[in-house]
mmCIF file of C-alpha atoms in Angstrom:
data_model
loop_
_atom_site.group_PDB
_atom_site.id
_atom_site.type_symbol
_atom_site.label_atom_id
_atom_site.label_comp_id
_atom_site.label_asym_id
_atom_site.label_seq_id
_atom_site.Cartn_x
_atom_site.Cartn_y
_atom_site.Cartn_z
ATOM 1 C CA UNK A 1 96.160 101.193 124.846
ATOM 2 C CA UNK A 2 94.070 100.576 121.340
ATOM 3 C CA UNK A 3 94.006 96.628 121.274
ATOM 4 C CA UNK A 4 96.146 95.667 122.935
ATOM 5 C CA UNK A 5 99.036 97.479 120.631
ATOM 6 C CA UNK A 6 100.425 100.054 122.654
ATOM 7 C CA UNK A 7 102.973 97.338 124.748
ATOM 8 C CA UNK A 8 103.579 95.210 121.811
ATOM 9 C CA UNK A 9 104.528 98.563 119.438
ATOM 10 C CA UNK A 10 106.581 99.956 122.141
ATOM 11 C CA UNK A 11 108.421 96.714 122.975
ATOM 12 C CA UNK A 12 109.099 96.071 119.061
ATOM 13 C CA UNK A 13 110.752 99.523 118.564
ATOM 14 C CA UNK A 14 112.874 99.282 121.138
ATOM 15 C CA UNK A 15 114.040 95.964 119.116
ATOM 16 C CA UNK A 16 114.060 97.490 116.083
ATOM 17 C CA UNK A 17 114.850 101.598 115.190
ATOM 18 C CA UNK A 18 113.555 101.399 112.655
ATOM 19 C CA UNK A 19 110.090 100.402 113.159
ATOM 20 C CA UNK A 20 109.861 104.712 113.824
ATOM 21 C CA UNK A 21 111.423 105.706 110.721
ATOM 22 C CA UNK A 22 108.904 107.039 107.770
ATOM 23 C CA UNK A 23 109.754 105.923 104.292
ATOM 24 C CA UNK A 24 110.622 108.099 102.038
ATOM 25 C CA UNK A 25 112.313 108.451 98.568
ATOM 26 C CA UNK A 26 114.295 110.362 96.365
ATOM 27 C CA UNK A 27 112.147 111.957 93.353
ATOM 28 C CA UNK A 28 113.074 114.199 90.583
ATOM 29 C CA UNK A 29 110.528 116.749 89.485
ATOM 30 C CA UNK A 30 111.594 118.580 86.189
ATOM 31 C CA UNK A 31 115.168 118.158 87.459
ATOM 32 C CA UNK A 32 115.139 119.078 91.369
ATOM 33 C CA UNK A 33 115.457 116.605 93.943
ATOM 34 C CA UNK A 34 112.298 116.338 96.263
ATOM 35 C CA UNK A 35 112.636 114.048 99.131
ATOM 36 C CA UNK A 36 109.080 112.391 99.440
ATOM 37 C CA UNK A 37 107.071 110.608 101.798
ATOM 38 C CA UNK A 38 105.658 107.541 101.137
ATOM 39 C CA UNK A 39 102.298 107.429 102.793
ATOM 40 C CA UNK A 40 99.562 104.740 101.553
ATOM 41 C CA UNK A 41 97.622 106.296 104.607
ATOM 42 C CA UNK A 42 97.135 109.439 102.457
ATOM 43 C CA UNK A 43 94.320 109.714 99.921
ATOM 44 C CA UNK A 44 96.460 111.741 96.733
ATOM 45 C CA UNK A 45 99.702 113.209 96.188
ATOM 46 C CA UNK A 46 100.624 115.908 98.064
ATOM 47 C CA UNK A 47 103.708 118.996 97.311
ATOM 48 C CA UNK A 48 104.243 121.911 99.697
ATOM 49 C CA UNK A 49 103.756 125.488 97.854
ATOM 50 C CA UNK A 50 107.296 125.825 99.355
ATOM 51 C CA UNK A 51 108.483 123.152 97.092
ATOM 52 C CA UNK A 52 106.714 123.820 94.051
ATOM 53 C CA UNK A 53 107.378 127.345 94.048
ATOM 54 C CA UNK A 54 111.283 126.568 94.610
ATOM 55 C CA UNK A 55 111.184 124.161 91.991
ATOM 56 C CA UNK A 56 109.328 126.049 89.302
ATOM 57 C CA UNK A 57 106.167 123.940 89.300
ATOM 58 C CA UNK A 58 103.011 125.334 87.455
ATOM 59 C CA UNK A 59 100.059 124.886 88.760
ATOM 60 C CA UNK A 60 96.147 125.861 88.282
ATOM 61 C CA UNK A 61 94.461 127.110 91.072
ATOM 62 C CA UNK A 62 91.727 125.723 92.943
ATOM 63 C CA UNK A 63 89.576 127.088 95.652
ATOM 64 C CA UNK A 64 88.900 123.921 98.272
ATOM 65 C CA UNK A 65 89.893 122.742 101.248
ATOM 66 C CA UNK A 66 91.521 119.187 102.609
ATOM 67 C CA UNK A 67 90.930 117.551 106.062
ATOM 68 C CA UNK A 68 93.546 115.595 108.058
ATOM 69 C CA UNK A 69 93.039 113.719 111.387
ATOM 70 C CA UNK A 70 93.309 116.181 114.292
ATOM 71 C CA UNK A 71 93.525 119.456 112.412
ATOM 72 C CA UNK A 72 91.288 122.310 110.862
ATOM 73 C CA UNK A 73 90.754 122.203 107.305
ATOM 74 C CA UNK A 74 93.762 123.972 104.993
ATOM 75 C CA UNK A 75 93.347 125.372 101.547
ATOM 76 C CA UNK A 76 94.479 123.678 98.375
ATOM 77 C CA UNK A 77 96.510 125.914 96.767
ATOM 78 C CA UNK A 78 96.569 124.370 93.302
ATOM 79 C CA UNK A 79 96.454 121.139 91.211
ATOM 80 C CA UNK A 80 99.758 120.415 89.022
ATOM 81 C CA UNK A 81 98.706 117.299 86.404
ATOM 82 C CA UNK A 82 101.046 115.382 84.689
ATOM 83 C CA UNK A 83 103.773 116.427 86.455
ATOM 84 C CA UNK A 84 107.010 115.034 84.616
ATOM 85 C CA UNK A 85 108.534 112.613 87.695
ATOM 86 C CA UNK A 86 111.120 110.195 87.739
ATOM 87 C CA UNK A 87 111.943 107.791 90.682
ATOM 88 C CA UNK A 88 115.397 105.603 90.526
ATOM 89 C CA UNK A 89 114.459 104.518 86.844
ATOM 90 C CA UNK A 90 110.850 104.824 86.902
ATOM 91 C CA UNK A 91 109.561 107.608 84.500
ATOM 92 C CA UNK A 92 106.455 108.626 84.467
ATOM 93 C CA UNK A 93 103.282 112.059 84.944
ATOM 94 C CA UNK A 94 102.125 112.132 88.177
ATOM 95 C CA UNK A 95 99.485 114.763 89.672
ATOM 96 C CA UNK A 96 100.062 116.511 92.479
ATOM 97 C CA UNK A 97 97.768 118.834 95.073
ATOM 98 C CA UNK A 98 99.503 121.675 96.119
ATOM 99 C CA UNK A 99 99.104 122.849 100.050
ATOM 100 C CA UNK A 100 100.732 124.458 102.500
ATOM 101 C CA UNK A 101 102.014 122.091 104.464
ATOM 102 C CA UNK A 102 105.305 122.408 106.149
ATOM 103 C CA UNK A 103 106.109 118.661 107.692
ATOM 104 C CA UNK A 104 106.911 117.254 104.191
ATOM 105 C CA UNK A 105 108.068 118.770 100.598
ATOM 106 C CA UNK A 106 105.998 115.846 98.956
ATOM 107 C CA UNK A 107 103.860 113.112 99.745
ATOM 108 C CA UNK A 108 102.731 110.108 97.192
ATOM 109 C CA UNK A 109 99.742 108.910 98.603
ATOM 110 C CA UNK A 110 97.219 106.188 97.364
ATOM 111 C CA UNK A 111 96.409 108.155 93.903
ATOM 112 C CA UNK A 112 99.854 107.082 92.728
ATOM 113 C CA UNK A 113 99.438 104.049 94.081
ATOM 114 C CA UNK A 114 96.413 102.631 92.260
ATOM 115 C CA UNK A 115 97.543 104.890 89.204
ATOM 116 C CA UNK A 116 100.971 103.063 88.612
ATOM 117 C CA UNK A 117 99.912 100.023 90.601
ATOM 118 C CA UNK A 118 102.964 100.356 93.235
ATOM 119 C CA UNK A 119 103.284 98.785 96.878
ATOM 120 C CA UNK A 120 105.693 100.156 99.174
ATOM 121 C CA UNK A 121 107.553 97.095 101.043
ATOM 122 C CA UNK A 122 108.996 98.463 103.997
ATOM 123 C CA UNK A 123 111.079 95.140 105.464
ATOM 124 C CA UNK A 124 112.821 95.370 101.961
ATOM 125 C CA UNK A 125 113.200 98.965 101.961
ATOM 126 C CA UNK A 126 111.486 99.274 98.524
ATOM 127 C CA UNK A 127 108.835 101.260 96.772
ATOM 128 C CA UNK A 128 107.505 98.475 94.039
ATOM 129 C CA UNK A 129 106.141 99.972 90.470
ATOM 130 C CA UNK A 130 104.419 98.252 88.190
ATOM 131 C CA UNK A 131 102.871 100.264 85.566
ATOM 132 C CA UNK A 132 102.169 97.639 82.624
ATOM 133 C CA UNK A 133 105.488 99.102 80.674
ATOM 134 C CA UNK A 134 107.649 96.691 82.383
ATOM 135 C CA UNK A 135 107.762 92.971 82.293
ATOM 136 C CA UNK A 136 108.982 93.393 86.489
ATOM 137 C CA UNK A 137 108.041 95.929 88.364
ATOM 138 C CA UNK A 138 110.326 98.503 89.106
ATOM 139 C CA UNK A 139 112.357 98.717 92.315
ATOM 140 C CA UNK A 140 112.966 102.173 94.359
ATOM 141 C CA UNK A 141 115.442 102.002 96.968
ATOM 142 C CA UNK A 142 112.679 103.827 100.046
ATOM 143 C CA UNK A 143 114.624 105.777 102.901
ATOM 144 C CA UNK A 144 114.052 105.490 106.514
ATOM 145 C CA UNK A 145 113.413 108.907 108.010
ATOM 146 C CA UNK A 146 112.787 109.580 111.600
ATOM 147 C CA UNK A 147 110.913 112.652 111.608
ATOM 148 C CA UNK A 148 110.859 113.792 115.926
ATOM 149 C CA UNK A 149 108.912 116.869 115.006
ATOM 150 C CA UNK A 150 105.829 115.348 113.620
ATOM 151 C CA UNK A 151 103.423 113.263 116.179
ATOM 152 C CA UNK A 152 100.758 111.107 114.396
ATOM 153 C CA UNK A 153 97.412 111.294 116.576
ATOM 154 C CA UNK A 154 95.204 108.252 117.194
ATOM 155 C CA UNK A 155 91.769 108.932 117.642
ATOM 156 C CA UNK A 156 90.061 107.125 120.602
ATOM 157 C CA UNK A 157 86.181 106.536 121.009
ATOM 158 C CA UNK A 158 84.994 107.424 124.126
ATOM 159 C CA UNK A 159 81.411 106.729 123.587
ATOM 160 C CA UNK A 160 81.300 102.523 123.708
ATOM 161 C CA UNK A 161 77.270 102.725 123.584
ATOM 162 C CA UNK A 162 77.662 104.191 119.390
ATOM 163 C CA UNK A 163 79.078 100.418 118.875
ATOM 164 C CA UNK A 164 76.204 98.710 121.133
ATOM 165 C CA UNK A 165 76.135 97.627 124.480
ATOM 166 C CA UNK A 166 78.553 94.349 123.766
ATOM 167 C CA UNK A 167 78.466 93.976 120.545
ATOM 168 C CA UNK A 168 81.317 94.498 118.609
ATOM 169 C CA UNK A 169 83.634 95.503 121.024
ATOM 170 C CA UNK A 170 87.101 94.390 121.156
ATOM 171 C CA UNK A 171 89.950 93.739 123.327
ATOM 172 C CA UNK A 172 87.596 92.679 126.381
#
C-alpha cells in the first residue's frame, strides 16, 4: 500500500473498467495507421523499429541508450524529425525516437506535449491540441485500451532513514 492508494484504486476500478484502460489514439504517419499510446508519464515520443520499418519511416541513426523504471537500458535505434503526422484533423511534424520496444507501436510522450501544447483529458476521452494555428484547440477522440500483458511497476523505498528519522514521511 503507497499512501494509502492501493484500497481506494482497487475499489474505484471495480466501479469503473475503465479506470485500467490506457489511452490511446489513432495516428497517421505518411499514410499508415499507428495506434498510439498516450503517455504524459513518458519523457519523448517513442515508435517501435517494428513500426517504422513496416511503415517506411526514415530515420538517422544514433548510438545511445534510454532507461525505463524496472528495466536495463535499450538502444535507440534512430531519431526520425519532422515526421509528417496527422491525428483526427490535427496536422502537424512530430519527432520520434526509434527503439525496440514491443508493448506499443508508438508512444507520444511529454515532447509532443509541450511542443503542440496538448493535454490528454481522460474523463472526456480526448487528446486536446492547441498549437497557436487554431482559435480552439483541437479535439482527438483517445481510445481506451486494456493492455493485460503489460504490468506497470511501482517502486517502493525501503530505506525510511534516506528521508530522516520523521521527517517527511507520509501516511503515518
Amino acid at each position: 500500500q503507497i499512501l494509502g492508494a492501493s484500497a481506494t484504486t482497487e475499489v474505484a476500478s471495480r466501479r469503473d473498467p475503465e479506470r485500467n484502460k490506457l489511452d490511446y489514439v489513432r495516428m497517421k504517419v505518411g499514410g499508415a495507421d499507428v495506434l498510439t499510446m498516450v503517455d504524459s508519464g513518458a519523457s519523448h515520443n517513442f515508435m517501435s523499429e517494428d513500426t517504422a520499418r513496416r511503415i517506411g519511416l526514415k530515420f538517422v541513426p544514433a548510438k545511445a541508450q534510454m532507461k525505463t523504471v524496472n528495466s536495463p537500458p535499450i538502444e535507440i535505434l534512430g531519431i526520425a524529425e519532422k515526421v509528417d503526422t496527422t491525428l483526427g484533423e490535427w496536422t502537424g511534424k512530430v519527432d520520434f525516437t526509434i527503439v525496440r520496444i514491443d508493448d506499443y507501436e508508438a508512444v507520444l510522450g511529454m515532447e509532443f506535449m509541450k511542443q503542440f501544447d496538448a493535454m490528454i483529458v481522460p474523463h472526456l476521452k480526448k487528446l486536446y491540441i492547441y498549437d497557436g494555428r487554431e482559435d480552439v484547440p483541437i479535439g482527438v477522440p483517445t481510445i481506451g485500451v486494456t493492455r493485460p500483458d503489460c504490468k506497470l511497476g511501482v517502486m517502493k523505498m525501503e530505506d525510511e532513514k534516506r528521508m530522516g528519522d520523521n521527517e517527511g514521511r507520509m501516511g503515518e
